Structure formats: C-alpha cells, structure tokens
XYZ file of C-alpha atoms in Angstrom:
132
model
C -12.287 -4.592 70.244
C -10.026 -6.379 67.790
C -6.449 -5.312 67.272
C -5.670 -3.844 63.882
C -2.945 -5.656 61.962
C -0.599 -3.227 60.175
C 0.272 -4.826 56.866
C 0.178 -3.767 53.260
C -2.907 -4.658 51.293
C -0.804 -5.537 48.313
C 2.862 -6.650 48.623
C 5.413 -4.234 47.201
C 8.070 -5.339 44.731
C 10.719 -5.117 47.456
C 8.936 -7.882 49.384
C 9.679 -10.458 46.707
C 13.029 -12.042 45.881
C 13.798 -11.296 42.240
C 13.847 -14.368 40.013
C 14.645 -14.846 36.347
C 10.987 -15.690 35.710
C 9.896 -12.377 37.242
C 12.520 -10.398 35.304
C 11.670 -11.999 31.984
C 7.984 -11.432 32.541
C 8.786 -7.724 32.717
C 11.086 -8.023 29.668
C 8.174 -9.697 27.791
C 6.094 -6.572 28.371
C 8.989 -4.305 27.337
C 9.574 -6.256 24.134
C 5.892 -5.871 23.338
C 6.316 -2.088 23.516
C 9.521 -2.311 21.459
C 7.658 -4.249 18.775
C 5.129 -1.419 18.461
C 7.936 1.092 17.945
C 9.827 -1.262 15.596
C 6.721 -1.814 13.544
C 6.719 1.896 12.740
C 10.138 1.332 11.161
C 8.701 -1.565 9.191
C 5.869 0.699 7.989
C 8.438 3.331 7.013
C 10.270 0.723 4.932
C 7.054 -0.459 3.241
C 5.861 3.050 2.476
C 9.282 3.902 1.067
C 9.252 0.779 -1.092
C 5.868 1.879 -2.482
C 6.982 5.481 -2.925
C 9.856 4.899 -5.281
C 13.594 4.328 -5.546
C 14.706 7.574 -3.879
C 12.604 7.042 -0.731
C 13.579 3.390 -0.605
C 17.289 4.247 -0.924
C 16.913 6.626 2.027
C 15.459 3.906 4.236
C 18.053 1.403 3.074
C 20.856 3.881 3.868
C 19.514 4.243 7.414
C 19.000 0.504 7.874
C 22.505 -0.147 6.533
C 24.165 2.213 8.998
C 25.606 1.015 12.274
C 22.739 2.554 14.261
C 20.186 1.166 11.834
C 21.619 -2.346 12.025
C 21.649 -2.180 15.835
C 18.027 -1.135 15.826
C 17.049 -3.890 13.389
C 19.055 -6.397 15.422
C 17.267 -5.280 18.560
C 13.925 -5.521 16.769
C 14.766 -9.044 15.668
C 15.662 -10.014 19.232
C 12.510 -8.403 20.607
C 10.439 -10.322 18.067
C 12.068 -13.671 18.865
C 12.066 -13.194 22.614
C 8.478 -11.985 22.672
C 7.398 -14.954 20.533
C 9.090 -17.502 22.813
C 7.879 -15.804 25.979
C 4.396 -15.779 24.482
C 4.692 -19.545 23.962
C 5.827 -19.845 27.596
C 2.763 -17.912 28.747
C 0.572 -20.023 26.476
C 1.918 -23.195 28.127
C 1.102 -21.693 31.499
C -2.402 -20.795 30.242
C -2.898 -24.443 29.384
C -2.088 -25.290 33.014
C 1.376 -26.766 32.549
C 4.823 -25.752 33.605
C 4.148 -24.389 37.100
C 6.578 -26.587 39.027
C 9.740 -24.702 39.986
C 12.034 -26.724 37.713
C 9.565 -26.449 34.794
C 9.188 -22.688 35.242
C 12.987 -22.281 35.287
C 13.379 -24.481 32.167
C 10.733 -22.532 30.232
C 12.279 -19.234 31.293
C 15.804 -20.233 30.362
C 14.466 -21.679 27.102
C 12.836 -18.351 26.220
C 15.975 -16.388 27.106
C 18.528 -18.598 25.357
C 16.164 -19.414 22.480
C 15.484 -15.763 21.758
C 19.174 -15.005 21.554
C 19.942 -18.119 19.524
C 17.128 -17.528 17.048
C 18.168 -13.911 16.597
C 21.755 -14.869 15.840
C 20.538 -17.659 13.522
C 18.252 -15.285 11.580
C 21.133 -12.825 11.113
C 23.570 -15.536 10.073
C 21.072 -16.792 7.492
C 20.366 -13.229 6.301
C 24.068 -12.558 5.791
C 24.616 -15.954 4.158
C 21.988 -15.317 1.502
C 23.407 -11.865 0.780
C 21.184 -9.649 2.900
C 24.101 -8.026 4.739
C 25.955 -6.545 1.783
C-alpha cells in the first residue's frame, strides 16, 4: 500500500509571498469592475446632455462637487491603470517580460504610469478650462 501524501490540491493564497505583480494583477481586475460602474456615470452624462439643459446642469452640478470630482478622478485613474496593465498583460501574452526584473519593471511602469497619466490628464483638463 502506498502512503497518502497530505497536501492541498491547489495552493492557498497564504502559501505565496505577496509581490507587487500579484497585487497589481488583482487591482487590474478591480479597475475593470470600477470601469463598468464608472461607465454608468458616463451614460448618465450623455443621456443628460441629450435630454436638455436642466438635466445636463444636474449632472454637471454633481460632477463639479467634491464627491463628483473624486469619483471622476478615480474613474480616470482606473481607466489609465487598467489600460497600462492591459498592455502589460498583452506583452506577457506575446511571450515577453517573464524574467523577474522585466516583470518588476512592467509592474512598476503600470503603477507609476497610471498615476502619472491621471495627473497629466487632469492638469491638461484644468489648463484648457475644464476645471472651472
């Protein structure tokens, strides 16, 4: 008779040492969900624009509030981060970037790039008068 080896069939999350790559892979999924929710706000804005000045003014009042601006800023970050993480995953799909230093560089690039692009978009928006 053979001895039975007691081990899990699939490793649990506590078995692994958390890395930035692992964390940002989870964040990539979360930003995908956030983009679905944020798109509902975009639809609200478009429907209001088509409905007339009163409806549009209501949406603009919400988007211009502190809470509205935080939500739109978060949506912008989710969009930029998800885009760059998607590019990172695409590079991996092509078979590149699997060495430890390449993985770290792509991950840091997505993280820092998402933040930098978000800030850049908002600076440009305010510079052309969008933040009045």
